[in-house]
PDB file of C-alpha atoms in Angstrom:
ATOM      1  CA  UNK A 133      -3.421  31.972  11.625  1.00  0.00           C
ATOM      2  CA  UNK A 134      -4.204  31.560   8.186  1.00  0.00           C
ATOM      3  CA  UNK A 135      -0.970  30.192   7.899  1.00  0.00           C
ATOM      4  CA  UNK A 136      -0.963  27.916  10.788  1.00  0.00           C
ATOM      5  CA  UNK A 137      -4.015  26.643   9.376  1.00  0.00           C
ATOM      6  CA  UNK A 138      -2.793  26.058   6.255  1.00  0.00           C
ATOM      7  CA  UNK A 139       0.491  24.086   7.440  1.00  0.00           C
ATOM      8  CA  UNK A 140      -1.919  21.839   9.344  1.00  0.00           C
ATOM      9  CA  UNK A 141      -4.373  21.055   6.113  1.00  0.00           C
ATOM     10  CA  UNK A 142      -1.008  20.447   4.199  1.00  0.00           C
ATOM     11  CA  UNK A 143       0.212  17.839   6.939  1.00  0.00           C
ATOM     12  CA  UNK A 144      -3.180  16.074   7.580  1.00  0.00           C
ATOM     13  CA  UNK A 145      -3.698  15.767   4.174  1.00  0.00           C
ATOM     14  CA  UNK A 146      -0.038  14.408   3.204  1.00  0.00           C
ATOM     15  CA  UNK A 147      -0.420  12.248   6.164  1.00  0.00           C
ATOM     16  CA  UNK A 148      -3.219  10.773   5.442  1.00  0.00           C
ATOM     17  CA  UNK A 149      -3.004  10.225   1.497  1.00  0.00           C
ATOM     18  CA  UNK A 150       0.327   8.643   1.928  1.00  0.00           C
ATOM     19  CA  UNK A 151      -1.405   6.029   4.461  1.00  0.00           C
ATOM     20  CA  UNK A 152      -4.149   5.359   2.231  1.00  0.00           C
ATOM     21  CA  UNK A 153      -1.873   4.178  -0.312  1.00  0.00           C
ATOM     22  CA  UNK A 154       0.036   2.223   1.819  1.00  0.00           C
ATOM     23  CA  UNK A 155      -3.401   0.344   2.952  1.00  0.00           C
ATOM     24  CA  UNK A 156      -3.843  -0.375  -0.078  1.00  0.00           C
ATOM     25  CA  UNK A 157      -0.733  -2.014  -1.577  1.00  0.00           C
ATOM     26  CA  UNK A 158      -0.276  -4.322   1.662  1.00  0.00           C
ATOM     27  CA  UNK A 159      -4.277  -5.138   1.384  1.00  0.00           C
ATOM     28  CA  UNK A 160      -3.373  -6.336  -1.765  1.00  0.00           C
ATOM     29  CA  UNK A 161       0.283  -8.173  -0.738  1.00  0.00           C
ATOM     30  CA  UNK A 162       0.175  -7.661   2.642  1.00  0.00           C
ATOM     31  CA  UNK A 163       3.814  -6.666   4.355  1.00  0.00           C
ATOM     32  CA  UNK A 164       5.985  -9.237   3.511  1.00  0.00           C
ATOM     33  CA  UNK A 165       6.421 -11.999   0.640  1.00  0.00           C
ATOM     34  CA  UNK A 166       8.240 -15.383   0.301  1.00  0.00           C
ATOM     35  CA  UNK A 167       8.390 -16.649  -2.925  1.00  0.00           C
ATOM     36  CA  UNK A 168      10.877 -18.613  -5.500  1.00  0.00           C
ATOM     37  CA  UNK A 169      13.897 -16.357  -6.335  1.00  0.00           C
ATOM     38  CA  UNK A 170      13.565 -17.006 -10.156  1.00  0.00           C
ATOM     39  CA  UNK A 171      10.375 -15.378  -9.703  1.00  0.00           C
ATOM     40  CA  UNK A 172      12.607 -12.126  -9.150  1.00  0.00           C
ATOM     41  CA  UNK A 173      13.647 -13.068 -13.342  1.00  0.00           C
ATOM     42  CA  UNK A 174      10.359 -13.405 -15.151  1.00  0.00           C
ATOM     43  CA  UNK A 175       7.125 -12.779 -15.431  1.00  0.00           C
ATOM     44  CA  UNK A 176       5.547 -16.673 -14.587  1.00  0.00           C
ATOM     45  CA  UNK A 177       5.515 -16.912 -11.251  1.00  0.00           C
ATOM     46  CA  UNK A 178       7.732 -19.826 -10.155  1.00  0.00           C
ATOM     47  CA  UNK A 179       6.591 -22.442  -6.855  1.00  0.00           C
ATOM     48  CA  UNK A 180       7.787 -22.714  -3.277  1.00  0.00           C
ATOM     49  CA  UNK A 181       7.092 -26.077  -1.489  1.00  0.00           C
ATOM     50  CA  UNK A 182       4.263 -24.269   1.455  1.00  0.00           C
ATOM     51  CA  UNK A 183       4.399 -27.420   3.944  1.00  0.00           C
ATOM     52  CA  UNK A 184       3.463 -27.258   7.602  1.00  0.00           C
ATOM     53  CA  UNK A 185       7.560 -27.016   8.540  1.00  0.00           C
ATOM     54  CA  UNK A 186       7.610 -23.675   7.025  1.00  0.00           C
ATOM     55  CA  UNK A 187       4.410 -22.544   8.432  1.00  0.00           C
ATOM     56  CA  UNK A 188       5.849 -23.097  11.811  1.00  0.00           C
ATOM     57  CA  UNK A 189       8.977 -21.302  11.370  1.00  0.00           C
ATOM     58  CA  UNK A 190       7.065 -18.186  10.341  1.00  0.00           C
ATOM     59  CA  UNK A 191       4.609 -18.172  12.936  1.00  0.00           C
ATOM     60  CA  UNK A 192       7.746 -19.079  15.692  1.00  0.00           C
ATOM     61  CA  UNK A 193       8.570 -15.252  14.601  1.00  0.00           C
ATOM     62  CA  UNK A 194       7.491 -13.015  17.242  1.00  0.00           C
ATOM     63  CA  UNK A 195       6.777 -10.142  14.609  1.00  0.00           C
ATOM     64  CA  UNK A 196       5.020 -12.164  12.420  1.00  0.00           C
ATOM     65  CA  UNK A 197       0.962 -12.315  13.180  1.00  0.00           C
ATOM     66  CA  UNK A 198      -0.384 -14.368   9.917  1.00  0.00           C
ATOM     67  CA  UNK A 199       0.415 -16.113   7.139  1.00  0.00           C
ATOM     68  CA  UNK A 200      -1.531 -16.956   4.453  1.00  0.00           C
ATOM     69  CA  UNK A 201      -0.838 -18.259   0.851  1.00  0.00           C
ATOM     70  CA  UNK A 202      -1.195 -17.353  -2.413  1.00  0.00           C
ATOM     71  CA  UNK A 203      -0.862 -18.826  -5.923  1.00  0.00           C
ATOM     72  CA  UNK A 204      -0.754 -16.842  -9.034  1.00  0.00           C
ATOM     73  CA  UNK A 205      -1.000 -17.080 -13.121  1.00  0.00           C
ATOM     74  CA  UNK A 206      -0.442 -14.861 -15.929  1.00  0.00           C
ATOM     75  CA  UNK A 207      -3.879 -14.332 -18.417  1.00  0.00           C
ATOM     76  CA  UNK A 208      -5.908 -12.667 -20.121  1.00  0.00           C
ATOM     77  CA  UNK A 209     -10.000 -12.182 -19.990  1.00  0.00           C
ATOM     78  CA  UNK A 210     -12.020 -11.945 -23.170  1.00  0.00           C
ATOM     79  CA  UNK A 211     -15.478 -10.800 -23.568  1.00  0.00           C
ATOM     80  CA  UNK A 212     -17.068  -9.905 -26.592  1.00  0.00           C
ATOM     81  CA  UNK A 213     -16.918  -6.579 -26.146  1.00  0.00           C
ATOM     82  CA  UNK A 214     -13.246  -6.355 -25.300  1.00  0.00           C
ATOM     83  CA  UNK A 215     -10.403  -7.785 -23.872  1.00  0.00           C
ATOM     84  CA  UNK A 216      -7.861  -7.636 -20.646  1.00  0.00           C
ATOM     85  CA  UNK A 217      -4.875  -8.632 -19.286  1.00  0.00           C
ATOM     86  CA  UNK A 218      -4.607  -9.801 -15.732  1.00  0.00           C
ATOM     87  CA  UNK A 219      -3.034 -12.012 -12.716  1.00  0.00           C
ATOM     88  CA  UNK A 220      -5.650 -14.535 -11.582  1.00  0.00           C
ATOM     89  CA  UNK A 221      -4.608 -14.862  -8.000  1.00  0.00           C
ATOM     90  CA  UNK A 222      -5.346 -18.215  -5.927  1.00  0.00           C
ATOM     91  CA  UNK A 223      -6.080 -17.773  -2.212  1.00  0.00           C
ATOM     92  CA  UNK A 224      -7.331 -20.011   0.318  1.00  0.00           C
ATOM     93  CA  UNK A 225      -8.992 -20.730   3.621  1.00  0.00           C
ATOM     94  CA  UNK A 226      -6.108 -18.574   5.768  1.00  0.00           C
ATOM     95  CA  UNK A 227      -6.099 -16.048   3.609  1.00  0.00           C
ATOM     96  CA  UNK A 228      -7.435 -12.938   5.275  1.00  0.00           C
ATOM     97  CA  UNK A 229      -9.748 -10.744   3.133  1.00  0.00           C
ATOM     98  CA  UNK A 230     -10.736  -7.935   5.231  1.00  0.00           C
ATOM     99  CA  UNK A 231      -9.325  -5.746   2.462  1.00  0.00           C
ATOM    100  CA  UNK A 232     -11.131  -6.759   0.297  1.00  0.00           C
ATOM    101  CA  UNK A 233     -14.802  -7.069   2.304  1.00  0.00           C
ATOM    102  CA  UNK A 234     -14.047  -3.768   3.245  1.00  0.00           C
ATOM    103  CA  UNK A 235     -13.965  -2.214  -0.532  1.00  0.00           C
ATOM    104  CA  UNK A 236     -16.780  -4.936  -2.031  1.00  0.00           C
ATOM    105  CA  UNK A 237     -19.536  -2.728  -3.505  1.00  0.00           C
ATOM    106  CA  UNK A 238     -21.879  -5.648  -5.176  1.00  0.00           C
ATOM    107  CA  UNK A 239     -22.040  -9.434  -4.605  1.00  0.00           C
ATOM    108  CA  UNK A 240     -19.751 -11.423  -1.953  1.00  0.00           C
ATOM    109  CA  UNK A 241     -16.668 -13.239  -1.220  1.00  0.00           C
ATOM    110  CA  UNK A 242     -17.127 -16.613  -2.040  1.00  0.00           C
ATOM    111  CA  UNK A 243     -15.136 -19.125   0.416  1.00  0.00           C
ATOM    112  CA  UNK A 244     -12.111 -20.377  -1.603  1.00  0.00           C
ATOM    113  CA  UNK A 245     -10.171 -23.448  -0.428  1.00  0.00           C
ATOM    114  CA  UNK A 246      -7.285 -25.639  -1.740  1.00  0.00           C
ATOM    115  CA  UNK A 247      -9.208 -28.848  -2.298  1.00  0.00           C
ATOM    116  CA  UNK A 248     -12.286 -27.497  -4.555  1.00  0.00           C
ATOM    117  CA  UNK A 249     -12.733 -25.446  -7.560  1.00  0.00           C
ATOM    118  CA  UNK A 250     -15.217 -22.751  -6.739  1.00  0.00           C
ATOM    119  CA  UNK A 251     -15.127 -21.447 -10.221  1.00  0.00           C
ATOM    120  CA  UNK A 252     -16.116 -17.938  -8.979  1.00  0.00           C
ATOM    121  CA  UNK A 253     -14.039 -15.308  -9.277  1.00  0.00           C
ATOM    122  CA  UNK A 254     -13.698 -11.289  -7.986  1.00  0.00           C
ATOM    123  CA  UNK A 255     -13.255  -8.892 -10.234  1.00  0.00           C
ATOM    124  CA  UNK A 256     -12.808  -5.140  -9.399  1.00  0.00           C
ATOM    125  CA  UNK A 257     -15.429  -2.477 -10.337  1.00  0.00           C
ATOM    126  CA  UNK A 258     -13.035  -1.027 -12.985  1.00  0.00           C
ATOM    127  CA  UNK A 259     -12.636  -4.079 -14.756  1.00  0.00           C
ATOM    128  CA  UNK A 260     -16.434  -4.821 -14.965  1.00  0.00           C
ATOM    129  CA  UNK A 261     -17.242  -1.511 -16.299  1.00  0.00           C
ATOM    130  CA  UNK A 262     -14.460  -1.968 -18.963  1.00  0.00           C
ATOM    131  CA  UNK A 263     -15.442  -5.525 -19.970  1.00  0.00           C
ATOM    132  CA  UNK A 264     -19.135  -4.848 -19.196  1.00  0.00           C
ATOM    133  CA  UNK A 265     -19.666  -7.604 -16.969  1.00  0.00           C
ATOM    134  CA  UNK A 266     -21.726  -7.738 -14.355  1.00  0.00           C
ATOM    135  CA  UNK A 267     -22.999 -10.042 -10.986  1.00  0.00           C
ATOM    136  CA  UNK A 268     -24.122 -13.407 -12.167  1.00  0.00           C
ATOM    137  CA  UNK A 269     -22.145 -13.490 -15.416  1.00  0.00           C
ATOM    138  CA  UNK A 270     -19.772 -15.817 -16.636  1.00  0.00           C
ATOM    139  CA  UNK A 271     -15.997 -15.199 -18.097  1.00  0.00           C
ATOM    140  CA  UNK A 272     -13.532 -16.644 -20.289  1.00  0.00           C
ATOM    141  CA  UNK A 273     -10.213 -16.730 -18.756  1.00  0.00           C
ATOM    142  CA  UNK A 274      -7.415 -17.792 -20.843  1.00  0.00           C
ATOM    143  CA  UNK A 275      -3.852 -19.158 -20.475  1.00  0.00           C
ATOM    144  CA  UNK A 276      -0.440 -19.898 -22.470  1.00  0.00           C
ATOM    145  CA  UNK A 277       1.338 -22.671 -21.288  1.00  0.00           C
ATOM    146  CA  UNK A 278       2.647 -24.699 -24.151  1.00  0.00           C
ATOM    147  CA  UNK A 279      -0.903 -24.472 -25.381  1.00  0.00           C
ATOM    148  CA  UNK A 280      -3.732 -22.512 -24.692  1.00  0.00           C
ATOM    149  CA  UNK A 281      -5.915 -23.468 -21.739  1.00  0.00           C
ATOM    150  CA  UNK A 282      -9.497 -21.723 -20.667  1.00  0.00           C
ATOM    151  CA  UNK A 283     -11.364 -21.326 -17.593  1.00  0.00           C
ATOM    152  CA  UNK A 284     -15.008 -20.655 -17.378  1.00  0.00           C
ATOM    153  CA  UNK A 285     -15.742 -18.299 -14.135  1.00  0.00           C
ATOM    154  CA  UNK A 286     -18.783 -16.112 -12.656  1.00  0.00           C
ATOM    155  CA  UNK A 287     -18.682 -13.185 -11.439  1.00  0.00           C
ATOM    156  CA  UNK A 288     -19.284 -13.802  -7.665  1.00  0.00           C
ATOM    157  CA  UNK A 289     -18.311 -10.081  -6.423  1.00  0.00           C
ATOM    158  CA  UNK A 290     -17.317  -6.902  -7.533  1.00  0.00           C
ATOM    159  CA  UNK A 291     -14.790  -4.541  -5.492  1.00  0.00           C
ATOM    160  CA  UNK A 292     -13.614  -0.863  -5.773  1.00  0.00           C
ATOM    161  CA  UNK A 293     -10.251   0.133  -4.319  1.00  0.00           C
ATOM    162  CA  UNK A 294     -10.089   3.482  -6.524  1.00  0.00           C
ATOM    163  CA  UNK A 295      -6.223   1.969  -7.044  1.00  0.00           C
ATOM    164  CA  UNK A 296      -5.927   1.767 -10.457  1.00  0.00           C
ATOM    165  CA  UNK A 297      -2.421  -0.141 -10.884  1.00  0.00           C
ATOM    166  CA  UNK A 298      -4.079  -3.126  -9.302  1.00  0.00           C
ATOM    167  CA  UNK A 299      -7.485  -2.944  -9.873  1.00  0.00           C
ATOM    168  CA  UNK A 300      -6.873  -3.225 -13.684  1.00  0.00           C
ATOM    169  CA  UNK A 301      -4.803  -6.447 -12.998  1.00  0.00           C
ATOM    170  CA  UNK A 302      -5.955  -8.715 -10.235  1.00  0.00           C
ATOM    171  CA  UNK A 303      -8.855 -11.134  -9.867  1.00  0.00           C
ATOM    172  CA  UNK A 304      -9.615 -13.388  -7.201  1.00  0.00           C
ATOM    173  CA  UNK A 305     -10.271 -16.975  -7.036  1.00  0.00           C
ATOM    174  CA  UNK A 306      -9.527 -20.201  -5.514  1.00  0.00           C
ATOM    175  CA  UNK A 307      -5.995 -21.642  -4.890  1.00  0.00           C
ATOM    176  CA  UNK A 308      -6.893 -24.919  -6.539  1.00  0.00           C
ATOM    177  CA  UNK A 309      -7.559 -23.663  -9.819  1.00  0.00           C
ATOM    178  CA  UNK A 310      -4.625 -21.656  -9.965  1.00  0.00           C
ATOM    179  CA  UNK A 311      -2.241 -24.442  -8.838  1.00  0.00           C
ATOM    180  CA  UNK A 312      -4.008 -27.060 -11.634  1.00  0.00           C
ATOM    181  CA  UNK A 313      -3.411 -24.308 -14.332  1.00  0.00           C
ATOM    182  CA  UNK A 314       0.184 -24.166 -13.190  1.00  0.00           C
ATOM    183  CA  UNK A 315       0.450 -27.930 -13.034  1.00  0.00           C
ATOM    184  CA  UNK A 316       1.775 -27.910  -9.351  1.00  0.00           C
ATOM    185  CA  UNK A 317       1.316 -30.285  -6.782  1.00  0.00           C
ATOM    186  CA  UNK A 318      -0.990 -29.806  -4.000  1.00  0.00           C
ATOM    187  CA  UNK A 319       1.913 -28.240  -1.265  1.00  0.00           C
ATOM    188  CA  UNK A 320       3.569 -25.810  -4.083  1.00  0.00           C
ATOM    189  CA  UNK A 321       2.626 -22.043  -4.147  1.00  0.00           C
ATOM    190  CA  UNK A 322       3.403 -18.839  -5.876  1.00  0.00           C
ATOM    191  CA  UNK A 323       4.112 -17.718  -2.299  1.00  0.00           C
ATOM    192  CA  UNK A 324       3.531 -16.503   0.915  1.00  0.00           C
ATOM    193  CA  UNK A 325       2.100 -13.521   2.463  1.00  0.00           C
ATOM    194  CA  UNK A 326       3.008 -12.616   5.980  1.00  0.00           C
ATOM    195  CA  UNK A 327       1.471  -9.681   8.143  1.00  0.00           C
ATOM    196  CA  UNK A 328       3.917  -8.236  10.783  1.00  0.00           C
ATOM    197  CA  UNK A 329       3.048  -7.053  14.345  1.00  0.00           C
ATOM    198  CA  UNK A 330       5.135  -3.451  13.725  1.00  0.00           C
ATOM    199  CA  UNK A 331       4.978  -1.835  10.378  1.00  0.00           C
ATOM    200  CA  UNK A 332       7.769   0.214  11.736  1.00  0.00           C
ATOM    201  CA  UNK A 333      10.460  -2.544  12.006  1.00  0.00           C
ATOM    202  CA  UNK A 334       9.340  -3.829   8.625  1.00  0.00           C
ATOM    203  CA  UNK A 335      12.710  -3.298   7.495  1.00  0.00           C
ATOM    204  CA  UNK A 336      14.649  -5.286  10.533  1.00  0.00           C
ATOM    205  CA  UNK A 337      12.083  -8.083  10.360  1.00  0.00           C
ATOM    206  CA  UNK A 338      12.648  -8.324   6.125  1.00  0.00           C
ATOM    207  CA  UNK A 339      16.211  -8.704   7.019  1.00  0.00           C
ATOM    208  CA  UNK A 340      15.980 -10.802   9.987  1.00  0.00           C
ATOM    209  CA  UNK A 341      13.626 -13.029   7.854  1.00  0.00           C
ATOM    210  CA  UNK A 342      15.935 -12.856   4.700  1.00  0.00           C
ATOM    211  CA  UNK A 343      18.972 -13.844   6.888  1.00  0.00           C
ATOM    212  CA  UNK A 344      16.834 -17.083   8.008  1.00  0.00           C
ATOM    213  CA  UNK A 345      15.834 -18.485   4.823  1.00  0.00           C
ATOM    214  CA  UNK A 346      19.050 -17.541   2.991  1.00  0.00           C
ATOM    215  CA  UNK A 347      20.621 -20.641   1.537  1.00  0.00           C
ATOM    216  CA  UNK A 348      17.759 -22.542   2.104  1.00  0.00           C
ATOM    217  CA  UNK A 349      15.951 -24.287  -0.854  1.00  0.00           C
ATOM    218  CA  UNK A 350      12.800 -26.718  -0.199  1.00  0.00           C
ATOM    219  CA  UNK A 351      12.625 -30.077  -1.313  1.00  0.00           C
ATOM    220  CA  UNK A 352      12.267 -29.231  -4.967  1.00  0.00           C
ATOM    221  CA  UNK A 353      15.295 -27.499  -5.029  1.00  0.00           C
ATOM    222  CA  UNK A 354      13.616 -23.826  -5.188  1.00  0.00           C
ATOM    223  CA  UNK A 355      15.523 -20.809  -3.174  1.00  0.00           C
ATOM    224  CA  UNK A 356      13.625 -18.141  -1.079  1.00  0.00           C
ATOM    225  CA  UNK A 357      13.377 -14.714  -1.311  1.00  0.00           C
ATOM    226  CA  UNK A 358      12.024 -12.214   1.151  1.00  0.00           C
ATOM    227  CA  UNK A 359      10.869  -9.110   0.339  1.00  0.00           C
ATOM    228  CA  UNK A 360       8.737  -6.679   1.936  1.00  0.00           C
ATOM    229  CA  UNK A 361       5.757  -4.485   0.479  1.00  0.00           C
ATOM    230  CA  UNK A 362       8.722  -1.206  -0.042  1.00  0.00           C
ATOM    231  CA  UNK A 363      11.027  -3.566  -2.127  1.00  0.00           C
ATOM    232  CA  UNK A 364       8.029  -5.102  -4.152  1.00  0.00           C
ATOM    233  CA  UNK A 365       6.785  -1.375  -4.866  1.00  0.00           C
ATOM    234  CA  UNK A 366       9.712   0.578  -5.067  1.00  0.00           C
ATOM    235  CA  UNK A 367       8.508   3.382  -7.569  1.00  0.00           C
ATOM    236  CA  UNK A 368       4.957   3.993  -5.745  1.00  0.00           C
ATOM    237  CA  UNK A 369       6.709   4.358  -2.532  1.00  0.00           C
ATOM    238  CA  UNK A 370       9.810   6.604  -3.813  1.00  0.00           C
ATOM    239  CA  UNK A 371       6.521   8.946  -4.973  1.00  0.00           C
ATOM    240  CA  UNK A 372       5.502   8.855  -1.345  1.00  0.00           C
ATOM    241  CA  UNK A 373       8.613   9.929  -0.315  1.00  0.00           C
ATOM    242  CA  UNK A 374       8.659  12.822  -2.374  1.00  0.00           C
ATOM    243  CA  UNK A 375       5.586  14.024  -0.896  1.00  0.00           C
ATOM    244  CA  UNK A 376       7.634  14.697   2.128  1.00  0.00           C
ATOM    245  CA  UNK A 377       9.728  17.047   0.553  1.00  0.00           C
ATOM    246  CA  UNK A 378       6.644  18.624  -1.240  1.00  0.00           C
ATOM    247  CA  UNK A 379       5.478  19.407   2.139  1.00  0.00           C
ATOM    248  CA  UNK A 380       8.762  20.716   3.519  1.00  0.00           C
ATOM    249  CA  UNK A 381       9.039  22.764   0.454  1.00  0.00           C
ATOM    250  CA  UNK A 382       5.583  24.352   1.441  1.00  0.00           C
ATOM    251  CA  UNK A 383       6.230  24.783   5.075  1.00  0.00           C
ATOM    252  CA  UNK A 384       9.344  26.305   4.035  1.00  0.00           C
ATOM    253  CA  UNK A 385       7.492  28.807   2.226  1.00  0.00           C
ATOM    254  CA  UNK A 386       4.548  28.879   4.908  1.00  0.00           C
ATOM    255  CA  UNK A 387       7.193  29.852   7.823  1.00  0.00           C
ATOM    256  CA  UNK A 388       9.058  32.517   6.008  1.00  0.00           C
ATOM    257  CA  UNK A 389       5.668  34.392   4.714  1.00  0.00           C
ATOM    258  CA  UNK A 390       4.649  33.887   8.383  1.00  0.00           C
ATOM    259  CA  UNK A 391       8.231  35.182   9.778  1.00  0.00           C
ATOM    260  CA  UNK A 392       8.348  38.156   7.235  1.00  0.00           C
ATOM    261  CA  UNK A 393       4.607  39.104   8.469  1.00  0.00           C
ATOM    262  CA  UNK A 394       5.263  39.536  11.881  1.00  0.00           C
ATOM    263  CA  UNK A 395       8.675  41.300  11.292  1.00  0.00           C
ATOM    264  CA  UNK A 396       6.505  43.568   8.964  1.00  0.00           C
ATOM    265  CA  UNK A 397       3.675  44.406  11.829  1.00  0.00           C
ATOM    266  CA  UNK A 398       6.280  44.949  14.129  1.00  0.00           C
ATOM    267  CA  UNK A 399       8.102  47.703  12.395  1.00  0.00           C
ATOM    268  CA  UNK A 400       5.069  49.335  11.594  1.00  0.00           C
ATOM    269  CA  UNK A 401       3.798  49.548  15.284  1.00  0.00           C
ATOM    270  CA  UNK A 402       7.127  50.511  16.032  1.00  0.00           C
ATOM    271  CA  UNK A 403       6.821  53.186  13.634  1.00  0.00           C
ATOM    272  CA  UNK A 404       3.598  54.627  14.539  1.00  0.00           C
ATOM    273  CA  UNK A 405       4.529  54.680  18.055  1.00  0.00           C
ATOM    274  CA  UNK A 406       7.337  56.807  17.483  1.00  0.00           C
ATOM    275  CA  UNK A 407       5.670  60.005  19.256  1.00  0.00           C
ATOM    276  CA  UNK A 408       4.897  57.491  22.456  1.00  0.00           C
ATOM    277  CA  UNK A 409       8.760  56.037  22.506  1.00  0.00           C
ATOM    278  CA  UNK A 410       9.709  59.920  22.326  1.00  0.00           C
ATOM    279  CA  UNK A 411       6.865  60.946  25.554  1.00  0.00           C
ATOM    280  CA  UNK A 412       8.262  57.614  27.433  1.00  0.00           C
ATOM    281  CA  UNK A 413      11.727  58.556  27.083  1.00  0.00           C
ATOM    282  CA  UNK A 414      11.225  62.424  28.183  1.00  0.00           C
ATOM    283  CA  UNK A 415       9.402  60.771  31.124  1.00  0.00           C
ATOM    284  CA  UNK A 416      12.127  58.724  32.458  1.00  0.00           C
ATOM    285  CA  UNK A 417      11.962  55.445  30.523  1.00  0.00           C
ATOM    286  CA  UNK A 418      14.958  53.210  29.896  1.00  0.00           C
ATOM    287  CA  UNK A 419      15.384  51.217  26.640  1.00  0.00           C
ATOM    288  CA  UNK A 420      14.695  48.349  28.731  1.00  0.00           C
ATOM    289  CA  UNK A 421      11.324  49.053  29.402  1.00  0.00           C
ATOM    290  CA  UNK A 422      10.644  50.387  26.006  1.00  0.00           C
ATOM    291  CA  UNK A 423      11.907  47.248  24.390  1.00  0.00           C
ATOM    292  CA  UNK A 424      10.069  44.994  26.632  1.00  0.00           C
ATOM    293  CA  UNK A 425       6.975  46.392  25.777  1.00  0.00           C
ATOM    294  CA  UNK A 426       6.814  46.082  22.073  1.00  0.00           C
ATOM    295  CA  UNK A 427       8.214  42.488  23.150  1.00  0.00           C
ATOM    296  CA  UNK A 428       4.929  41.634  24.899  1.00  0.00           C
ATOM    297  CA  UNK A 429       3.195  42.908  21.441  1.00  0.00           C
ATOM    298  CA  UNK A 430       5.249  40.971  19.602  1.00  0.00           C
ATOM    299  CA  UNK A 431       4.508  38.189  21.206  1.00  0.00           C
ATOM    300  CA  UNK A 432       0.237  38.765  20.684  1.00  0.00           C
ATOM    301  CA  UNK A 433       1.031  39.033  17.136  1.00  0.00           C
TER     302      UNK A 433
END
């Protein structure tokens, strides 16, 4: 009974933990991203055109349920107390902010658009504590692109996901501000994030979109690159896969111990009942009848 309870607890904890980590990664970057192929080989982002034509093509895919644009810019936050490298991620009106609303601990999520600068930012609680920032505080962000450029932003909201790899990295603002920092045209973005209908067919959907966009370029000559969340975060998902091996080892050990306990218990029972077996044999019971008695006892064990 204890072994069975341990097996149920182990499997439940690992499955729940894996789902929680996966959902947080997807919350930050969706299931699939379409970006510039050159961005794979650089820390800087390169733009792709995200006009109505590509959006209609993506929505024609039966597995795609939502498409949202984003732009990103590497930079640094500096306050009087500390400084921190970060990625400023710009989002538009169509961006699904459900994940960040669920993780919001202070303030609100501003209405970000692609037509006006909000000068507001959403950052994690971990960054706020490290930089000693509070709701409504002003912070200066710096970007190097030829000359050093600075932007002053106001803390509009603070979120907490307890996923430090991303909490210490991302700040959210409007896509208009990030595109201006990158000197991009209005229809250019860092990429498109796609939410799919069925996670179990994620790999097939990724390859189908990859085949569709392979060899195509946008009107500015940029090559498309299609990658899913597992490819973008390969080390994390490889680590999660190792948890399955750990669970398998634990289950094998528990089953082995439980089996040994049952066999030893049955042997003890047989040894204790030696006199009874002799009496039954004397009364004319055959081996099959005696064996059946102990098989029933083993079932109850």
